[in-house]
PDB file of C-alpha atoms in Angstrom:
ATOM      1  CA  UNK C 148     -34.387  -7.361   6.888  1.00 63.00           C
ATOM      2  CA  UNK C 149     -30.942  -6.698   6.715  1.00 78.00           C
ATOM      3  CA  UNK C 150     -30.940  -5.008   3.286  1.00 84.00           C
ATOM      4  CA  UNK C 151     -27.512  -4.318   2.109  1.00 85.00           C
ATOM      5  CA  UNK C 152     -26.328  -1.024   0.712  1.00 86.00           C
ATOM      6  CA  UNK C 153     -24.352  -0.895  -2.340  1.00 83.00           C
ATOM      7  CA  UNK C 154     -21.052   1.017  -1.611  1.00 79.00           C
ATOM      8  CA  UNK C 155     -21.119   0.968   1.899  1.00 80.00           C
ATOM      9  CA  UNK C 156     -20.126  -0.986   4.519  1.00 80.00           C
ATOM     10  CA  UNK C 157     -23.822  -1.103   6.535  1.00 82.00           C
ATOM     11  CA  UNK C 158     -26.987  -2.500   6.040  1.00 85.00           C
ATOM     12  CA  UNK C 159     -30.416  -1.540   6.763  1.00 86.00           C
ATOM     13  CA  UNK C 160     -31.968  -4.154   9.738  1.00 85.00           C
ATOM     14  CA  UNK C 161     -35.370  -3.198   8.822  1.00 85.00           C
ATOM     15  CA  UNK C 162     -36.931  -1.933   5.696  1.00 86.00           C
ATOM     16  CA  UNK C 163     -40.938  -1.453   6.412  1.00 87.00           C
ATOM     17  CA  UNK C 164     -43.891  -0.707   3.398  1.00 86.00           C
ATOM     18  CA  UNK C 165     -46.027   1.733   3.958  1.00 88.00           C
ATOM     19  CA  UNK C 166     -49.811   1.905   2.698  1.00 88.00           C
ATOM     20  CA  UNK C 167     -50.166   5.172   2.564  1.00 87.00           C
ATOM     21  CA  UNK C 168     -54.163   5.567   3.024  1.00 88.00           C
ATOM     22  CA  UNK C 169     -53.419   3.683   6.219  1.00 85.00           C
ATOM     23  CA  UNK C 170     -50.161   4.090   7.995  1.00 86.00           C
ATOM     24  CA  UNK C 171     -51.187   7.013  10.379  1.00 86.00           C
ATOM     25  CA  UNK C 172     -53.309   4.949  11.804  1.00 83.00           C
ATOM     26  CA  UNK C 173     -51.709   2.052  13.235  1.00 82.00           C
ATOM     27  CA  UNK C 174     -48.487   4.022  13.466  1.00 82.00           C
ATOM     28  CA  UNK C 175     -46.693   7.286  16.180  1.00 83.00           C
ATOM     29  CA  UNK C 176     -45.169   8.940  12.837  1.00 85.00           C
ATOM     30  CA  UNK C 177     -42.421  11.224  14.468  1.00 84.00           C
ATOM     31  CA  UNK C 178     -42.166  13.705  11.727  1.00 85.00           C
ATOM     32  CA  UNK C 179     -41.192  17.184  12.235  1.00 78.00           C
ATOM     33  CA  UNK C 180     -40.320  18.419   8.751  1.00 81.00           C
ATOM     34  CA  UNK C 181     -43.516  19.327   7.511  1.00 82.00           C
ATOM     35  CA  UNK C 182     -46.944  17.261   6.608  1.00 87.00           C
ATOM     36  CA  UNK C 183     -46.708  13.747   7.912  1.00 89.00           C
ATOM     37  CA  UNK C 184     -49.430  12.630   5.663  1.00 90.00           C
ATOM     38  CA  UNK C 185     -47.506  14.703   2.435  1.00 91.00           C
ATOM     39  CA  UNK C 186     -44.358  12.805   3.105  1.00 91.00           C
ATOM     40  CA  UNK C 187     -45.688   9.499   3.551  1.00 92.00           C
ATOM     41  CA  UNK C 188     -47.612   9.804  -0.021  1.00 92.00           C
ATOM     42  CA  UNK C 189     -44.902  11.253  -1.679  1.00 92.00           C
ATOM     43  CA  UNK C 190     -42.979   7.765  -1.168  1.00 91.00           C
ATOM     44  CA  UNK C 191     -45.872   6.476  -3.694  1.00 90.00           C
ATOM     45  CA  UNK C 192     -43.866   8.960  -6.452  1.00 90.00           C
ATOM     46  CA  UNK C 193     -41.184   6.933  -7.267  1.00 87.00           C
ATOM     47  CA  UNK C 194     -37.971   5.123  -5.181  1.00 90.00           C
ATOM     48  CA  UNK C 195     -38.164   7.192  -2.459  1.00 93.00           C
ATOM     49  CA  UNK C 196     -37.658   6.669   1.128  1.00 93.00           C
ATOM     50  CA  UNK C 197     -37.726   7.549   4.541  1.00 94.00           C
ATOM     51  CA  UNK C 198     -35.092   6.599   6.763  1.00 92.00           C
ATOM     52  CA  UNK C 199     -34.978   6.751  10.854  1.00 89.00           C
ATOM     53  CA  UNK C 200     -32.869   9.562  12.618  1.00 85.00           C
ATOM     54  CA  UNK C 201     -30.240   6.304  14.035  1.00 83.00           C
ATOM     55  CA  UNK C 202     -29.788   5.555  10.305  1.00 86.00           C
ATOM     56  CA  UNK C 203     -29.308   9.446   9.373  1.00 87.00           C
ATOM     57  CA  UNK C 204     -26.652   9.281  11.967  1.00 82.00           C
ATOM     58  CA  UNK C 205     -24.776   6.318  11.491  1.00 81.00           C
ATOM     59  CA  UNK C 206     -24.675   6.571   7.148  1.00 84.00           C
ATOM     60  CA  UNK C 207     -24.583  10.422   7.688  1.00 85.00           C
ATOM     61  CA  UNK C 208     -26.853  10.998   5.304  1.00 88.00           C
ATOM     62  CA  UNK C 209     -28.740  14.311   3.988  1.00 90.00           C
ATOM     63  CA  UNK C 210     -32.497  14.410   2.145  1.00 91.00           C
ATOM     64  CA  UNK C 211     -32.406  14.308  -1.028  1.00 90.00           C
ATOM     65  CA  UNK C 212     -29.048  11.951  -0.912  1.00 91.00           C
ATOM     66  CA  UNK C 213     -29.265   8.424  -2.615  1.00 90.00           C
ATOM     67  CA  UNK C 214     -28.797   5.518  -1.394  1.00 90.00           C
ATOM     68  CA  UNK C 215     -28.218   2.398  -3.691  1.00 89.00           C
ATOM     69  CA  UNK C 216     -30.375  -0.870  -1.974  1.00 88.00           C
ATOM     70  CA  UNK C 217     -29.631  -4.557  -2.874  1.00 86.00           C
ATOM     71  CA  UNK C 218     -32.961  -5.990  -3.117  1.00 82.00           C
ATOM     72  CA  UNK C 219     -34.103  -8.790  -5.074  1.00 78.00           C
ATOM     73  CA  UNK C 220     -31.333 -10.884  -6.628  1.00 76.00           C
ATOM     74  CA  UNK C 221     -28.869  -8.264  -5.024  1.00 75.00           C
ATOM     75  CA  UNK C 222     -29.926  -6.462  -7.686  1.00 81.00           C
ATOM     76  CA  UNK C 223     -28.992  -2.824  -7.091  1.00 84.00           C
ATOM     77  CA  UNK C 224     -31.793  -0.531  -6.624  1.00 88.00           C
ATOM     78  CA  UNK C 225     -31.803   3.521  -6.442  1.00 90.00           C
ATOM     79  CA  UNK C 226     -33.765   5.418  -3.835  1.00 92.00           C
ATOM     80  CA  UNK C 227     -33.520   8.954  -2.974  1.00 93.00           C
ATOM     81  CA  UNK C 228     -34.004   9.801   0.867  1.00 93.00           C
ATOM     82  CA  UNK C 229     -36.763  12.455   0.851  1.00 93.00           C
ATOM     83  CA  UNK C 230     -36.921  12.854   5.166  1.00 92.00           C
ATOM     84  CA  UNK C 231     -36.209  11.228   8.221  1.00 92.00           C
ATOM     85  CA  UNK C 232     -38.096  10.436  11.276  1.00 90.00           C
ATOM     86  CA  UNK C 233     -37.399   9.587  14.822  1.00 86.00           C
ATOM     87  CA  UNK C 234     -37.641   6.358  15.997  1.00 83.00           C
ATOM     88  CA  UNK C 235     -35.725   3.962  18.286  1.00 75.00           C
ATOM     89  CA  UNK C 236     -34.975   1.214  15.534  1.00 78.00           C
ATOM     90  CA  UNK C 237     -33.136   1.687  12.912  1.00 83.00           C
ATOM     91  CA  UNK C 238     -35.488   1.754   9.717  1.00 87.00           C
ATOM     92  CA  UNK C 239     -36.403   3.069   6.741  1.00 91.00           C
ATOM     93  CA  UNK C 240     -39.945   3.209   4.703  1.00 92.00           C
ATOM     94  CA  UNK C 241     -41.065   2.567   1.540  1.00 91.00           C
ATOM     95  CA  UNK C 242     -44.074   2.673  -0.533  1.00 91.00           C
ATOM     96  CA  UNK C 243     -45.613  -1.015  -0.373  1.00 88.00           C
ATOM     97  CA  UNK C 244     -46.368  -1.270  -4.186  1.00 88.00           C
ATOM     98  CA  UNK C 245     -42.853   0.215  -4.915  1.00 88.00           C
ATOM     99  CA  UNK C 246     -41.569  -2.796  -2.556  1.00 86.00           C
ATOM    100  CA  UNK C 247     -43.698  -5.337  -4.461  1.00 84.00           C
ATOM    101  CA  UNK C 248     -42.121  -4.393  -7.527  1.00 84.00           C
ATOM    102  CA  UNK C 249     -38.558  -4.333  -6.500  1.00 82.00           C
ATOM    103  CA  UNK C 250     -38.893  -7.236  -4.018  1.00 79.00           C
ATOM    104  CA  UNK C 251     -41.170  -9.381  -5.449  1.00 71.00           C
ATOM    105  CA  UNK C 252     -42.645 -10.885  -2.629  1.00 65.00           C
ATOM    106  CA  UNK C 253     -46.371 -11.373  -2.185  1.00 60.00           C
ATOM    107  CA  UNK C 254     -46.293 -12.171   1.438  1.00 63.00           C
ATOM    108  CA  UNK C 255     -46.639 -10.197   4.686  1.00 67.00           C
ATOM    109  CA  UNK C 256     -44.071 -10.464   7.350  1.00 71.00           C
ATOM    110  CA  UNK C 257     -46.107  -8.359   9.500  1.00 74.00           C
ATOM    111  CA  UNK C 258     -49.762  -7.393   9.807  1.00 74.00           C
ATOM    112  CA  UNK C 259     -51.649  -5.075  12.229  1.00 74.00           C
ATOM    113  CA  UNK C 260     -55.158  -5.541  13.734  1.00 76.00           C
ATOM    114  CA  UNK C 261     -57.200  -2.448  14.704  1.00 74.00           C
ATOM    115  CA  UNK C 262     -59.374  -3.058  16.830  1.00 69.00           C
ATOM    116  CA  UNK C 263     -62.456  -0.361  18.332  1.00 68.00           C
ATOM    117  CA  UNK C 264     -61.890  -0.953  21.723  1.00 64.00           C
ATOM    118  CA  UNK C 265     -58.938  -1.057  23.349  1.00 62.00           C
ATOM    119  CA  UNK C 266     -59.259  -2.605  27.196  1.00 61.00           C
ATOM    120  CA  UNK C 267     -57.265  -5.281  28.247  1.00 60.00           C
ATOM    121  CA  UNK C 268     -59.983  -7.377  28.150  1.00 58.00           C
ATOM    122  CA  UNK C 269     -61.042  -6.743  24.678  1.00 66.00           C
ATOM    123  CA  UNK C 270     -57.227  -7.066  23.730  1.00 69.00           C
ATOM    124  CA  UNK C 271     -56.959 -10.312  25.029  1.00 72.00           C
ATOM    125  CA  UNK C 272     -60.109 -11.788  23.357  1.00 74.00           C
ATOM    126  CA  UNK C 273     -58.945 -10.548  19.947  1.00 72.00           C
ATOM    127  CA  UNK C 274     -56.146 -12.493  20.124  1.00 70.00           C
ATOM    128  CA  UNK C 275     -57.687 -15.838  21.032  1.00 74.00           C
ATOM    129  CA  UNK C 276     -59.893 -15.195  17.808  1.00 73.00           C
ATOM    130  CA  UNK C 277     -56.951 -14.167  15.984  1.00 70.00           C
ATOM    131  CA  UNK C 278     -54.767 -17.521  17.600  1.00 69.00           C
ATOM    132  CA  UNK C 279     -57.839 -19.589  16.458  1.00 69.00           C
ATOM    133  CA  UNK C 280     -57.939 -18.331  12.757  1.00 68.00           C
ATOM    134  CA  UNK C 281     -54.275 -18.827  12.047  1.00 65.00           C
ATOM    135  CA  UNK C 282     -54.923 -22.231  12.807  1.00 64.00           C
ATOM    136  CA  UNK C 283     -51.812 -24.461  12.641  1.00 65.00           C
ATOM    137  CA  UNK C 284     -49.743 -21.815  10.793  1.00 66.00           C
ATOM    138  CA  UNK C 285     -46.968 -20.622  12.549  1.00 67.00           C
ATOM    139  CA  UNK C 286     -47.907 -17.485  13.379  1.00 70.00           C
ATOM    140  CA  UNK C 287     -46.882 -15.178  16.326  1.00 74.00           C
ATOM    141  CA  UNK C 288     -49.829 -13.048  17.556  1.00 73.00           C
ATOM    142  CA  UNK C 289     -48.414 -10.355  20.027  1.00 76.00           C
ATOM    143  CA  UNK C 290     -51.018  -7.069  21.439  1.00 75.00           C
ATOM    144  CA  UNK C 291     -49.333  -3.957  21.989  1.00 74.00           C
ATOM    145  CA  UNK C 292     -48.575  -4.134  25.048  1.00 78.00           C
ATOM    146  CA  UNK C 293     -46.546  -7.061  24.588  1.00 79.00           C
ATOM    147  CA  UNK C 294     -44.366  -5.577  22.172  1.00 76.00           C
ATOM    148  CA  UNK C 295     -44.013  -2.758  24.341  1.00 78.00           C
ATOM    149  CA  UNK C 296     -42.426  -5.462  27.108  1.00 82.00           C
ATOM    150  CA  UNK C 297     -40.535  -7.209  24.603  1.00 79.00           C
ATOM    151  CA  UNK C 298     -38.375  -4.038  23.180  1.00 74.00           C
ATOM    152  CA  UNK C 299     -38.170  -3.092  26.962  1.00 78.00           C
ATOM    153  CA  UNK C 300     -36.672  -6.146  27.800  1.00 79.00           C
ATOM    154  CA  UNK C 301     -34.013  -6.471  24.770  1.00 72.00           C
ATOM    155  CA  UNK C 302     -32.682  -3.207  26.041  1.00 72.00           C
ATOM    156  CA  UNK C 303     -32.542  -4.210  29.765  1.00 78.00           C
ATOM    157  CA  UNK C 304     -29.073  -5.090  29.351  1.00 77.00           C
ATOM    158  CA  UNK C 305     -27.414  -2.575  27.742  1.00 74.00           C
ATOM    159  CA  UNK C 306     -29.237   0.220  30.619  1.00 75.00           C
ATOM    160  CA  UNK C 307     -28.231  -2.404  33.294  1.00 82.00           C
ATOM    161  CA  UNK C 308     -24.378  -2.251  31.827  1.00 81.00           C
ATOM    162  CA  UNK C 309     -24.569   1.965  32.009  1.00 75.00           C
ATOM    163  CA  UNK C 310     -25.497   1.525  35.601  1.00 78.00           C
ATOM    164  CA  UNK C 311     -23.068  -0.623  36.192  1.00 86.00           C
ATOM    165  CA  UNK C 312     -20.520   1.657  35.068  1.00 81.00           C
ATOM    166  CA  UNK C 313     -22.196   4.796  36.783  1.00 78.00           C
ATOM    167  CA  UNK C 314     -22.030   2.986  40.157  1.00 83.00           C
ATOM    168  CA  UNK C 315     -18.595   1.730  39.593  1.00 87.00           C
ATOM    169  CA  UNK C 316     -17.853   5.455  38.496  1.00 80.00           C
ATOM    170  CA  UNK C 317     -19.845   6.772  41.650  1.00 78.00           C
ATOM    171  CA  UNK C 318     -17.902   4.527  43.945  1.00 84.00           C
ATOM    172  CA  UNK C 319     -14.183   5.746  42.452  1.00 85.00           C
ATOM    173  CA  UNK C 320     -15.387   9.397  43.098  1.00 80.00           C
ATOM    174  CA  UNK C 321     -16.211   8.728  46.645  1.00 80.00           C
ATOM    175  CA  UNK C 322     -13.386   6.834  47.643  1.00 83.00           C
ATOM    176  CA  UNK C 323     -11.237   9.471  46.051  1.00 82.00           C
ATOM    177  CA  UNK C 324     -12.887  12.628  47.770  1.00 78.00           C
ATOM    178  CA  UNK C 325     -12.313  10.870  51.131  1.00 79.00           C
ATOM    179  CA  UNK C 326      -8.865   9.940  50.228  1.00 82.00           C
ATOM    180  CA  UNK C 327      -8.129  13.382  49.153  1.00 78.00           C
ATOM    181  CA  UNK C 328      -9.479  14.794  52.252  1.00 76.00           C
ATOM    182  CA  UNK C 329      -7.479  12.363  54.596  1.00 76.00           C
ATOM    183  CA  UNK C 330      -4.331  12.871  52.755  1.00 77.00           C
ATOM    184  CA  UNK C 331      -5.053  16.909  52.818  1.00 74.00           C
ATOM    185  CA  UNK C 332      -5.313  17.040  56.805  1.00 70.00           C
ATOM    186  CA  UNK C 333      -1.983  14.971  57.179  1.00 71.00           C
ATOM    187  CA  UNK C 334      -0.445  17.292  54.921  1.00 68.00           C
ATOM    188  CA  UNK C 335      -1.938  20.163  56.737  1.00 69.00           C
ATOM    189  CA  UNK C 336      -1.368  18.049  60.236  1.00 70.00           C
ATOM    190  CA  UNK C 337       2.105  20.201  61.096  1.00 68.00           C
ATOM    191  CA  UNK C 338       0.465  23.329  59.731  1.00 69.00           C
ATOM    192  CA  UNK C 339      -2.672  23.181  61.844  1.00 68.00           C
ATOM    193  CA  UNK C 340      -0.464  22.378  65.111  1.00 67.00           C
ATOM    194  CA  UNK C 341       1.839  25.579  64.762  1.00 68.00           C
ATOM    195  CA  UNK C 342      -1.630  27.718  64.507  1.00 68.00           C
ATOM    196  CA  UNK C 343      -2.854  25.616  67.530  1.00 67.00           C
ATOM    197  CA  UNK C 344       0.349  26.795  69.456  1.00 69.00           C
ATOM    198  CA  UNK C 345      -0.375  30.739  68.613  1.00 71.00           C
ATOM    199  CA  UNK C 346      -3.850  30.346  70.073  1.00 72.00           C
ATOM    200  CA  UNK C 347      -6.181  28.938  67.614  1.00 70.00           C
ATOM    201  CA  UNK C 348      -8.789  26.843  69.582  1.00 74.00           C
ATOM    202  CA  UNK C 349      -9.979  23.584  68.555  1.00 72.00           C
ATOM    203  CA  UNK C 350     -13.648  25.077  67.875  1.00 77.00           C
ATOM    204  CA  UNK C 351     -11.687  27.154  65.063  1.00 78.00           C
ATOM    205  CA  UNK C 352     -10.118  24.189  63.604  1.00 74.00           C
ATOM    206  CA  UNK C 353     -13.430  22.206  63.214  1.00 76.00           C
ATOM    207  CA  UNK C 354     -14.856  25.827  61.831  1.00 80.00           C
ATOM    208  CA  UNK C 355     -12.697  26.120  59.035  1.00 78.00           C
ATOM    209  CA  UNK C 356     -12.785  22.023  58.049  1.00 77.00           C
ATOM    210  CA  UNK C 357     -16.744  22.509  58.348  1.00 80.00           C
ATOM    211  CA  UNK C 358     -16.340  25.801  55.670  1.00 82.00           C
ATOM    212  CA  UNK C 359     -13.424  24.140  53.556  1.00 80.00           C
ATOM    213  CA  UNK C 360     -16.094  20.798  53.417  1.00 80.00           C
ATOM    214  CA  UNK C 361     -18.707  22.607  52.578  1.00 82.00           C
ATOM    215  CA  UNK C 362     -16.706  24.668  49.952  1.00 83.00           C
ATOM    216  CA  UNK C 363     -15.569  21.536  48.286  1.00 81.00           C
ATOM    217  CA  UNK C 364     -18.557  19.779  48.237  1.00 81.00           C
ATOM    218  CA  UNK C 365     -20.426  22.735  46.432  1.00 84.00           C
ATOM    219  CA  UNK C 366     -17.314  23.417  43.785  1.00 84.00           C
ATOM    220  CA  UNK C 367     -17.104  19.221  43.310  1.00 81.00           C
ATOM    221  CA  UNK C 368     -20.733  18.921  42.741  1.00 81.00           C
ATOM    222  CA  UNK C 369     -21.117  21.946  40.530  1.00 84.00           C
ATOM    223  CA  UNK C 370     -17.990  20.186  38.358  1.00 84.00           C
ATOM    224  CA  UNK C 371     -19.515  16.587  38.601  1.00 82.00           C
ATOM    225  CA  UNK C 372     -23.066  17.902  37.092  1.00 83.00           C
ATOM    226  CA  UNK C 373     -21.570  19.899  34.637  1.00 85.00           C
ATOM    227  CA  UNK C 374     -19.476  16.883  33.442  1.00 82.00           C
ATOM    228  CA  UNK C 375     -22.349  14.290  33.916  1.00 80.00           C
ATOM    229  CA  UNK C 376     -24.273  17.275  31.517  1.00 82.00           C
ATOM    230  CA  UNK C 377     -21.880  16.377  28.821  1.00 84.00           C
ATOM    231  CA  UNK C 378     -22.231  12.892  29.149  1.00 80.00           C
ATOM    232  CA  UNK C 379     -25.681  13.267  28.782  1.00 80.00           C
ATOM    233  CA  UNK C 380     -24.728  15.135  25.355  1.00 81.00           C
ATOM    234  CA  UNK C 381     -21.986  12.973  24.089  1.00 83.00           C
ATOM    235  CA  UNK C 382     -23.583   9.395  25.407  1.00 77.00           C
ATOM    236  CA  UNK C 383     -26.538   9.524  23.010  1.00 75.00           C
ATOM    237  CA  UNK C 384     -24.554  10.924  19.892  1.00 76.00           C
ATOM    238  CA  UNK C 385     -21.787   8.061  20.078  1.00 75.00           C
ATOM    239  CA  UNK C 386     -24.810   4.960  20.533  1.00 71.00           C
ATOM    240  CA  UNK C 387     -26.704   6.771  17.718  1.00 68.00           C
ATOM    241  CA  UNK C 388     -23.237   6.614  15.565  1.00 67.00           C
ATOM    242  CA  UNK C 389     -23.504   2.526  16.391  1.00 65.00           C
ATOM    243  CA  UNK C 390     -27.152   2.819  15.195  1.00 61.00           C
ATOM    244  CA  UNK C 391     -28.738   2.893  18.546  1.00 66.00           C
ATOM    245  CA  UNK C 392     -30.894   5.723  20.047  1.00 67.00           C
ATOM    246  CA  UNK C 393     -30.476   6.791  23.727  1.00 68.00           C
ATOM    247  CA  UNK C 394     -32.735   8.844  25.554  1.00 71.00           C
ATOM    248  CA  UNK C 395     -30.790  10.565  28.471  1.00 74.00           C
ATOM    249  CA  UNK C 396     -32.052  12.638  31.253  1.00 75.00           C
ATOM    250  CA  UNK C 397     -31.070  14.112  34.733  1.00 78.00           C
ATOM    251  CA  UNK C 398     -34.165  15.203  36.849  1.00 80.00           C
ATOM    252  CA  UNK C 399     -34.176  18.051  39.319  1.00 81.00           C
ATOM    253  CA  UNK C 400     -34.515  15.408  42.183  1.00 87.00           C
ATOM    254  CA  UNK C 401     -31.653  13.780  41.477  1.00 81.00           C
ATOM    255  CA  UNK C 402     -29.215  16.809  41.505  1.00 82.00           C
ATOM    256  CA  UNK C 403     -30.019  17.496  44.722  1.00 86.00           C
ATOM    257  CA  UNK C 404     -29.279  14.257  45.908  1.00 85.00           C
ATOM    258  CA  UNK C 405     -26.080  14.683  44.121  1.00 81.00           C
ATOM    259  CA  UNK C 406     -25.331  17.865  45.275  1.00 83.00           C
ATOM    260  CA  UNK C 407     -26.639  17.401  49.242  1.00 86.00           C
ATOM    261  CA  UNK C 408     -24.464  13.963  49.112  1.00 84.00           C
ATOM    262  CA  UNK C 409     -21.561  15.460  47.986  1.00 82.00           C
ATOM    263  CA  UNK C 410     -21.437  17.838  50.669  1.00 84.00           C
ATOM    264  CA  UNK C 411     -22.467  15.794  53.440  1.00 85.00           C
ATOM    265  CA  UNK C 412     -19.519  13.487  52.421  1.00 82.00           C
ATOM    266  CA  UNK C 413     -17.369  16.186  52.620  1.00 82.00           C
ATOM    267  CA  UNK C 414     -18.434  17.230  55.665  1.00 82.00           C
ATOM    268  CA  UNK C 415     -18.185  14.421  57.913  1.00 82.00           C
ATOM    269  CA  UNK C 416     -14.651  12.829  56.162  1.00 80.00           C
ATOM    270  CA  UNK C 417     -13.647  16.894  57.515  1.00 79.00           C
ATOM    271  CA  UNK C 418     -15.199  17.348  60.751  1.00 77.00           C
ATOM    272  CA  UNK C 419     -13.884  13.682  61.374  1.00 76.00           C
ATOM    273  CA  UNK C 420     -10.036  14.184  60.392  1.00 72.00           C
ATOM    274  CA  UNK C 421     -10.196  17.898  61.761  1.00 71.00           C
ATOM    275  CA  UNK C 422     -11.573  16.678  65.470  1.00 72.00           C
ATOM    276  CA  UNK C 423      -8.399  13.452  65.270  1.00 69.00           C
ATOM    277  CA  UNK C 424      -5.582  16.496  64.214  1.00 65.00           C
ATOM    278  CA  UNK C 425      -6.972  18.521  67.447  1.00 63.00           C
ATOM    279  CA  UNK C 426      -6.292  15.544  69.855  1.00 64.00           C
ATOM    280  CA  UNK C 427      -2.953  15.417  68.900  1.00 58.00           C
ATOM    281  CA  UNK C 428      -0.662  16.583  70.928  1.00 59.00           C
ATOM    282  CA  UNK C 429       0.930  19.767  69.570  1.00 54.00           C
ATOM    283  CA  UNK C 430       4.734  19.349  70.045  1.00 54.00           C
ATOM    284  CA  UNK C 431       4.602  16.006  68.368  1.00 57.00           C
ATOM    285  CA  UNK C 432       2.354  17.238  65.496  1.00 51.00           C
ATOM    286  CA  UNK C 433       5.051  19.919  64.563  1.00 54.00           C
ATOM    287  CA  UNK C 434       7.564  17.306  64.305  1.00 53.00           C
ATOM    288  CA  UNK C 435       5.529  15.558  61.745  1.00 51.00           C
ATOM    289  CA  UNK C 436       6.677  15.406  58.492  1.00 51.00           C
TER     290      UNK C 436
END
């Protein structure tokens, strides 16, 4: 782990062997650049490696570039990058007799246990049988599932900090429509009264603050998903830069709740300041400045 690269400031957290007769089937290879099973045995022709889309990213790197790895004795080894593959972590693969060689170790870190059946309660019993083999090794024995929790679970807090900051966000926007409505009708108080005193009834008044609400909450919604849209572009680029990869989505469901919030906000912050500027009294609301 951690496997420094020689002329640049980074290292890789995780460098994985692959058996080649064998990797396909323990692992989800996301590889959309041709043949999974050609790329993975093409790592067996030499130093070659495959490295994960966060790592493409953050070393902005291109196939066929090479990338110098200290290995064993920081001794500096050559490997040229012959495709990438999507992943969350951020990777890279080699060959596991091309590791043994520039390595040197003879020991597994990690080891995967197929089994035929895959219910819960098959799960479970392979991994008393497993616990029982190991014996009084330390050994960690972990099914599927319960990686699946643990990765979920070392990422709760960086998803719990963006909704932090969403809700904070979605807080400022609504306190600033409704201040920005308020301050609009006292603005508008004097200019509402002098149309009151040419004949414009109070229905009227609530009429156009019900059409200028709705207006606004429309237009402002349109804006705010079209901006939240970019996030959702920029967001994942700038955490894959820091070596992290962010899914981001926006469902259908959710923009109309935006959307139907937005206006209903507007609506009622209107109507309400619209109905308290026709109860005052006309001579005094001209007055206002």
């Amino acid at each position: 782990s951690n496997v420094k690269i020689n002329g640049k400031n980074s290292t890789i957290p995780t460098l994985c062997s692959v058996n080649k007769e064998q990797y396909l089937d323990f692992y989800k290879f996301n590889y959309d650049d041709g043949d999974k099973q050609k790329i993975i045995d093409k790592l067996a022709d030499g130093n070659n490696i495959i490295v994960s889309s966060t790592l493409k990213t953050s070393l902005s790197l291109k196939k066929n570039d090479t990338l110098s790895l200290k290995l064993k004795d920081d001794k500096a080894v050559k490997f040229k990058v012959i495709g990438f593959y999507d992943t969350l972590e951020s990777t890279a693969l080699m060959d596991i007799d091309v590791m043994k060689e520039n390595i040197g170790d003879t020991y597994y870190s990690t080891c995967l246990v197929k089994g035929t059946k895959h219910t819960e309660v098959d799960t479970t019993t392979m991994k008393e049988k497993l616990a029982v083999t190991s014996g009084d090794k330390d050994v960690q024995i972990k099914t599927v599932d319960e990686i699946k929790d643990a990765s979920i679970e070392s990422n709760k807090q960086i998803v719990s900090i963006m909704q932090l900051f969403s809700l904070i966000t979605l807080l400022i926007a609504v306190f600033g429509i409704v201040n920005n409505i308020i301050v609009s009708y006292m603005e508008k108080r004097r200019i509402f009264a002098v149309q009151r005193s040419i004949g414009m009834s109070k229905f009227q008044l609530v009429k156009i603050a019900l059409v200028e609400a709705l207006l606004t909450g429309i237009i402002g919604s349109v804006l705010g998903i079209a901006g939240g849209n970019g996030l959702l572009y920029i967001a994942p680029k700038i955490m894959m830069s820091l070596g992290l990869r962010l899914v981001m989505h926006i469902t259908g469901i959710q923009i109309l709740v935006c959307v139907g919030g937005s206006v209903l906000l507007t609506i009622l912050t209107s109507i309400r300041s619209a109905v308290k500027t026709s109860k005052a009294q006309i001579i005094e609301a001209i007055k206002y400045e």
